[in-house]
mmCIF file of C-alpha atoms in Angstrom:
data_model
loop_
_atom_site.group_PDB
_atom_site.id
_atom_site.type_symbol
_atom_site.label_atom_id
_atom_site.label_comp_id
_atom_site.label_asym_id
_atom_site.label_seq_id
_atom_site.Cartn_x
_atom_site.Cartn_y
_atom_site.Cartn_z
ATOM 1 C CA UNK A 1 96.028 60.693 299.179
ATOM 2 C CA UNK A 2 93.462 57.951 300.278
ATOM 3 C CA UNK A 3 93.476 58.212 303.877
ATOM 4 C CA UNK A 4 93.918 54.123 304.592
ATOM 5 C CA UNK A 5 95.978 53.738 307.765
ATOM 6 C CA UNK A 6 98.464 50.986 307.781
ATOM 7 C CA UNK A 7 96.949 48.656 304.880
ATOM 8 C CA UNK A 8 95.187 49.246 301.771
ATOM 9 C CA UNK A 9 92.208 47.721 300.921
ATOM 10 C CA UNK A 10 91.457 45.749 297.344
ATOM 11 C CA UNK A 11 89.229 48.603 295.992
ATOM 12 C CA UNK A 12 92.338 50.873 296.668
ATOM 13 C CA UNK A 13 95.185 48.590 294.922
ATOM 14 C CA UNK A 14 92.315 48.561 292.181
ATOM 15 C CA UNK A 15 92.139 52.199 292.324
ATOM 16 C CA UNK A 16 95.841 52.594 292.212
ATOM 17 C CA UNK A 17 96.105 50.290 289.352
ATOM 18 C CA UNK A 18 93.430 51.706 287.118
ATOM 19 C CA UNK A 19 94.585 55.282 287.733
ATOM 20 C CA UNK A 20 97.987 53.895 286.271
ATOM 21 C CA UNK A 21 96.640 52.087 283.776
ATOM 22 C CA UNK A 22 94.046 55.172 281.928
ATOM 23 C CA UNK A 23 96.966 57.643 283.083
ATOM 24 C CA UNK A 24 95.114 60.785 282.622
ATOM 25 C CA UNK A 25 91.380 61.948 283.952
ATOM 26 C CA UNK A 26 89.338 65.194 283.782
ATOM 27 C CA UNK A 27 89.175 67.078 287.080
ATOM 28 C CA UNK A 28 86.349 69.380 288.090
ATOM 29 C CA UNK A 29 87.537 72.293 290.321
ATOM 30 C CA UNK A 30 85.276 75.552 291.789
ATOM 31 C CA UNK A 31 86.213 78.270 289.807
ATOM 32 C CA UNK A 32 84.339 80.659 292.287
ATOM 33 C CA UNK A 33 82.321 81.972 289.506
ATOM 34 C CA UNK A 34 79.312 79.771 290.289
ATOM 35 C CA UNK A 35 80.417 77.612 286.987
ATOM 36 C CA UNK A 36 82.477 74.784 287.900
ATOM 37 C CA UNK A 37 86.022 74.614 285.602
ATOM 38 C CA UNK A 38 87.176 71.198 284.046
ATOM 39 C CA UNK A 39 90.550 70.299 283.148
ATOM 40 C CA UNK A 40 92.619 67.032 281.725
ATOM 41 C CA UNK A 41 94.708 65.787 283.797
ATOM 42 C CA UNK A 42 97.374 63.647 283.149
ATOM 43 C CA UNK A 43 97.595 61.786 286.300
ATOM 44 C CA UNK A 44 99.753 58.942 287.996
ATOM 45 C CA UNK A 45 99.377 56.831 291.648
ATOM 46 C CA UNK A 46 101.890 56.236 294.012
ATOM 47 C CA UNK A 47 102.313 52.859 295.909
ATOM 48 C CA UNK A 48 100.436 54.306 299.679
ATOM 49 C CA UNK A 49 97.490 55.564 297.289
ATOM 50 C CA UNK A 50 98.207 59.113 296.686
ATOM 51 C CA UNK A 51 96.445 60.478 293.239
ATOM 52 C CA UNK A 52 98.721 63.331 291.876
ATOM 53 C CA UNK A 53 99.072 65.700 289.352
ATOM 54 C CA UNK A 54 100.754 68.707 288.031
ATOM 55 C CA UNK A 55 99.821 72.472 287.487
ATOM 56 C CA UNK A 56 100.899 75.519 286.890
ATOM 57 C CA UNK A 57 100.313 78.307 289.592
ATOM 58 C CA UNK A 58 99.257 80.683 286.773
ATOM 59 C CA UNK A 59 96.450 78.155 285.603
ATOM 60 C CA UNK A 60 92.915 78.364 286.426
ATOM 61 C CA UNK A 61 92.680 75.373 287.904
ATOM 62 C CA UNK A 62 95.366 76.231 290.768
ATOM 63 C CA UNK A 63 94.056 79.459 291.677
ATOM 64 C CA UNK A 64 90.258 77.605 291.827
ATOM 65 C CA UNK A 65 92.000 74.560 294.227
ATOM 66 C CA UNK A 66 94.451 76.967 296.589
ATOM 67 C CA UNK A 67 90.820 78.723 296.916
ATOM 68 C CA UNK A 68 88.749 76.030 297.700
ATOM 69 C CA UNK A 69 90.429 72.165 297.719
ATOM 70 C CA UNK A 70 87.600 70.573 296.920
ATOM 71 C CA UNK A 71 87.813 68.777 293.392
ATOM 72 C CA UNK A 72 86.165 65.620 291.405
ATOM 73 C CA UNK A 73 87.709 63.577 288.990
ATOM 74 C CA UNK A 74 86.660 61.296 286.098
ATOM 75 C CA UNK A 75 89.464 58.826 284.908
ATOM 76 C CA UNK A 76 88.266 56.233 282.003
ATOM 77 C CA UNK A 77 89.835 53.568 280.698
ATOM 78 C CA UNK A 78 88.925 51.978 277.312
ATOM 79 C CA UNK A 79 86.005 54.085 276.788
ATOM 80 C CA UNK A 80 83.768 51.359 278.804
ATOM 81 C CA UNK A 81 85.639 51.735 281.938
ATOM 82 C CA UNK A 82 85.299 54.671 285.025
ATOM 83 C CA UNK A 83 85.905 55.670 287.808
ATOM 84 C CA UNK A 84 83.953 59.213 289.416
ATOM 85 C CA UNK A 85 86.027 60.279 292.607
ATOM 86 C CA UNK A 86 85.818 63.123 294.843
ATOM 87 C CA UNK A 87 88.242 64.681 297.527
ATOM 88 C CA UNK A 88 90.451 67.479 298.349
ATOM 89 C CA UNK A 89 93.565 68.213 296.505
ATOM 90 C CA UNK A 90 96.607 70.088 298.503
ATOM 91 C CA UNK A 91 99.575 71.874 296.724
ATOM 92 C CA UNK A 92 102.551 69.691 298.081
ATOM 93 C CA UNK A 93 105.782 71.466 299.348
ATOM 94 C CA UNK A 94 109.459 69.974 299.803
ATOM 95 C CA UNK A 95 109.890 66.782 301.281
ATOM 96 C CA UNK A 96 106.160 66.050 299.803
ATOM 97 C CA UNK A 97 106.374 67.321 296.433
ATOM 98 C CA UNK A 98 109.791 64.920 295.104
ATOM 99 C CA UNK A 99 108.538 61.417 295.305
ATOM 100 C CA UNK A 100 105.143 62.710 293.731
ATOM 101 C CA UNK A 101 106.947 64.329 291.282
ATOM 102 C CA UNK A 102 108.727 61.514 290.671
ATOM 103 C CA UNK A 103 105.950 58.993 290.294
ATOM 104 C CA UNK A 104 104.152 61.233 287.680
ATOM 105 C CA UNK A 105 107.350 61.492 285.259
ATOM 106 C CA UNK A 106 107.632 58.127 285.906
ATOM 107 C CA UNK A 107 104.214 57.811 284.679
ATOM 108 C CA UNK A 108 104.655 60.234 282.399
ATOM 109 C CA UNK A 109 107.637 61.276 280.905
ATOM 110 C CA UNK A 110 108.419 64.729 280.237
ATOM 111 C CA UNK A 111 105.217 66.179 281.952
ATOM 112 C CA UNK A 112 106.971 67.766 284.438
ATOM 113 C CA UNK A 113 109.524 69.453 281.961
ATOM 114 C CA UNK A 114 108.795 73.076 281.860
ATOM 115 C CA UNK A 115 110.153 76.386 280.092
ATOM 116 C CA UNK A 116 108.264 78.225 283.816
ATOM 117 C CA UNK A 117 109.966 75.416 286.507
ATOM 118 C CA UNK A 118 109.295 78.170 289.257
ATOM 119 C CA UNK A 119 105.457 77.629 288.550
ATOM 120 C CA UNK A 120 105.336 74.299 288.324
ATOM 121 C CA UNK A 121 103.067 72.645 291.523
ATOM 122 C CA UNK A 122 102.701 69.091 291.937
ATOM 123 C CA UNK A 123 98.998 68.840 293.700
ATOM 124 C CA UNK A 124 97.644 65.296 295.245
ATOM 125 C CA UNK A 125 93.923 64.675 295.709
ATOM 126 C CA UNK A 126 92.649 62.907 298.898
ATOM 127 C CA UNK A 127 89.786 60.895 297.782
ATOM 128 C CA UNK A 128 87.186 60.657 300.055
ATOM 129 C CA UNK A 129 84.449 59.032 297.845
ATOM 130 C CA UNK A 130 84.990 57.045 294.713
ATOM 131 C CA UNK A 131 82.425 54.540 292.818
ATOM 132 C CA UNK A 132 83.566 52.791 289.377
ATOM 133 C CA UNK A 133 81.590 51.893 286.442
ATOM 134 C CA UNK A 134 82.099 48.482 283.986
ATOM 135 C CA UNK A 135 80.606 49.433 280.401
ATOM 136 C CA UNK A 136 81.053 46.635 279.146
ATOM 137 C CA UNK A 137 78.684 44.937 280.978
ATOM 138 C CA UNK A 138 74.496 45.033 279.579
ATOM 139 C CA UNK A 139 73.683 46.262 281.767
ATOM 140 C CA UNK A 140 76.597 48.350 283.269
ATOM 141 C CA UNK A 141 77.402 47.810 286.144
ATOM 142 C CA UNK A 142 78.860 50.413 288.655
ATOM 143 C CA UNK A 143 79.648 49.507 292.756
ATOM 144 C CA UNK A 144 81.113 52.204 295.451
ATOM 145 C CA UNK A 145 84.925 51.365 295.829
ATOM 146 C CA UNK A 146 85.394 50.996 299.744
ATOM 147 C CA UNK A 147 88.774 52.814 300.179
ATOM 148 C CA UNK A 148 89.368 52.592 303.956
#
C-alpha cells in the first residue's frame, strides 16, 4: 500500500495505472542466504494504491517475505517502459485479504484458482520509494515518482 493519507498524488494514479496496464513485474525478496531470490509476479493495483500479489505459503518467496518484508519490484511495460520500486510487503488476513483478492482476479483471471486454496496468500507491498524510466526517449529519461 502507498501510504498517501486522504488524496493521492499524480505520480501515484500514474503508478496505479501503469501497474494495471504491464500487469505483472519481477519482485526481489531476501532469501536469507546472502543471495537475493527473484520471482514474476503477476500483479494488479487497487483504487487507494495498494500493489498486490499472490503466493503460495510453500514458495520461496513467502517464507523469504514473512522473514524479512522488505522486497523490490521491477514492472515494465512495452519493453521501453519501468518502473523500480521498493517497500515492504505484508501477508494480508480476513477483512484485508478479499478486496485484494478481488482486484487481482479482476486483473487477472484465474490467478487465484488453486488445486492448494489453504496455501494461497494474497501479499500487498507498501512502496516507500519508486522512480520510473521512459525508453523511448534518446536519451532515456527516468524521474523519482513522488508518492505522498
Amino acid at each position: 500500500m502507498v501510504e498517501l493519507g486522504n488524496t493521492l498524488t499524480d505520480d501515484t494514479r500514474w503508478l496505479i495505472d501503469f501497474v494495471r496496464s504491464a500487469g505483472a513485474g519481477v519482485l526481489a525478496s531476501n532469501s536469507g542466504t546472502g543471495y537475493p531470490e527473484s520471482a514474476y509476479v503477476h500483479v494488479a493495483a487497487t483504487d487507494d494504491g495498494h500493489i498486490v500479489f499472490g503466493t503460495n505459503t510453500k514458495s520461496r518467496k513467502f517464507s523469504n517475505i514473512t522473514s524479512d518484508p522488505r522486497v523490490s519490484m521491477v514492472v515494465m511495460r512495452d519493453g521501453t517502459h519501468e518502473v523500480q520500486l521498493e517497500g515492504e510487503a505484508r501477508v494480508l488476513e480476513g477483512a484485508d485479504a478479499a478486496p485484494a483478492g478481488q482486484a487481482l482476479a479482476a486483473q487477472h483471471p484465474g490467478a487465484t484458482d488453486t488445486n492448494d486454496p489453504e496455501n494461497l496468500r494474497v501479499l500487498e507491498i507498501t512502496v516507500r520509494w519508486a522512480t520510473r524510466t521512459d525508453a523511448s526517449q534518446v536519451p532515456p529519461r527516468s524521474d523519482e515518482l513522488t508518492l505522498r
